[in-house]
CSV table of C-alpha atoms in Angstrom, one decimal:
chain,number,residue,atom,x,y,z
A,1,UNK,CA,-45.4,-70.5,-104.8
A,2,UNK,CA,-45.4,-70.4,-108.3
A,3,UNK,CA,-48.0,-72.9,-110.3
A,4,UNK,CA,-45.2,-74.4,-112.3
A,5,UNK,CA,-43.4,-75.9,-108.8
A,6,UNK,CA,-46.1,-78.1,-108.1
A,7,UNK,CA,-45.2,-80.6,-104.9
A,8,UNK,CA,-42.7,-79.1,-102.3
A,9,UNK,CA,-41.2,-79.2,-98.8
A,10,UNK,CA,-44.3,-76.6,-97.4
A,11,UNK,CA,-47.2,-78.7,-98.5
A,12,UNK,CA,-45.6,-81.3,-95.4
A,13,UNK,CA,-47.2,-78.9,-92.9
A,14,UNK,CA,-46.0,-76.0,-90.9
A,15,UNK,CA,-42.6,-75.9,-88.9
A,16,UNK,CA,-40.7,-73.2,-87.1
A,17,UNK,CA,-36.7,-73.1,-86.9
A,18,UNK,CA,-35.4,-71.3,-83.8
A,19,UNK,CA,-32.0,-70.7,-83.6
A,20,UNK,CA,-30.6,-71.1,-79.8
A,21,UNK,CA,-28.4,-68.7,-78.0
A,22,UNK,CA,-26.0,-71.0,-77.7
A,23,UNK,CA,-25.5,-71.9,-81.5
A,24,UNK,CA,-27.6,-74.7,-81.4
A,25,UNK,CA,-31.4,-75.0,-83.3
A,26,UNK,CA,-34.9,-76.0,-82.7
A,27,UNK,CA,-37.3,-77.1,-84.8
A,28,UNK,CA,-41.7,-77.3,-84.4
A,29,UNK,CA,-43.7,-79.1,-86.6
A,30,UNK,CA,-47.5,-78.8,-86.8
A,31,UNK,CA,-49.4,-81.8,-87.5
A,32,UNK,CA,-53.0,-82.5,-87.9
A,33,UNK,CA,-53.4,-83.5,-84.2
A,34,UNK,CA,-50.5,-81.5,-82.4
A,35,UNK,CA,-47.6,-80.6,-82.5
A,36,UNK,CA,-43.8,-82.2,-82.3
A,37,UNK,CA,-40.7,-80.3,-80.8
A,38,UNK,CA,-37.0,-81.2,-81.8
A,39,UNK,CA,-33.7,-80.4,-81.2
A,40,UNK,CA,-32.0,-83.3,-82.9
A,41,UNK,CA,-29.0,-81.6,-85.3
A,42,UNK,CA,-30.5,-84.1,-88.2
A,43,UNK,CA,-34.2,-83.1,-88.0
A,44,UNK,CA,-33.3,-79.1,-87.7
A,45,UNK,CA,-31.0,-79.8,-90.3
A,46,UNK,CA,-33.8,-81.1,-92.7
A,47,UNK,CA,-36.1,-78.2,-91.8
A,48,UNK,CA,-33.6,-75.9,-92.5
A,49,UNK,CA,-33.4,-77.4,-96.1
A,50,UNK,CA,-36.8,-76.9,-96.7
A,51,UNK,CA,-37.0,-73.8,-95.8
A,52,UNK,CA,-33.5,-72.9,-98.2
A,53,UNK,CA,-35.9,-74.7,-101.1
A,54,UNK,CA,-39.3,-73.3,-100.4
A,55,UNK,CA,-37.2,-69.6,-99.7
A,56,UNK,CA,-35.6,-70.5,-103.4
A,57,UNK,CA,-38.9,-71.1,-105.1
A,58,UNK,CA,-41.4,-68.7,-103.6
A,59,UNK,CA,-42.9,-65.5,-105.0
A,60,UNK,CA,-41.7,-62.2,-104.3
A,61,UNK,CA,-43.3,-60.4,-102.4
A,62,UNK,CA,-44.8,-58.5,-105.3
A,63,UNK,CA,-45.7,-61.4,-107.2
A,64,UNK,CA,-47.5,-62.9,-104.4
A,65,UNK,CA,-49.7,-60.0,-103.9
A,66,UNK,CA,-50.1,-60.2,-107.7
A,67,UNK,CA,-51.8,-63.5,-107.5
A,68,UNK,CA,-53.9,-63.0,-104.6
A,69,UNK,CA,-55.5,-59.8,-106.2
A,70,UNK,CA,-55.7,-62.3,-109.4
A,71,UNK,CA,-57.7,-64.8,-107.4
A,72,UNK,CA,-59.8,-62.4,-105.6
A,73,UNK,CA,-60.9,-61.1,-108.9
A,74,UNK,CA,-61.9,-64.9,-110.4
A,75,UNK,CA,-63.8,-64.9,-107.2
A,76,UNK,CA,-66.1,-61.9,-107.6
C-alpha cells in the first residue's frame, strides 16, 4: 500500500472470499483469537468491498517489490 493511503479496509485483519459453486459467497475473517466464518449476503458483501478498495489502492506488483528492496536496504 502506498504511504499516502494511510488507514484502510486491510489493516481490519485478514479475510478470504470464496465464491460458491452455486453463485453464492463465503467469507473468513482472522481475528486475534480465531477465526469467524460467514455466508451472510451482507457480510460477503462488505468483504467484497474491501477487497475492490484495498485492490484499487495497492502497489503494483512492481512497485511493491520496489519498496521492500527500499526497506531492506534502510535495514542493512
Amino acid at each position: 500500500m502506498p504511504k499516502e493511503v494511510g488507514i484502510y479496509p486491510g489493516l481490519a485483519g485478514a479475510f478470504i472470499i470464496a465464491g460458491m459453486p452455486d453463485g453464492t459467497g463465503a467469507g473468513h475473517i482472522d481475528t486475534q483469537v480465531g477465526a469467524d466464518i460467514t455466508v451472510l449476503p451482507k457480510d460477503v458483501a462488505s468483504l467484497t468491498g474491501a477487497w475492490d478498495d484495498i485492490g484499487g489502492d495497492a502497489l503494483t506488483r512492481r512497485q511493491s517489490l520496489d519498496l521492500i528492496k527500499e526497506a531492506v536496504e534502510s535495514w542493512k
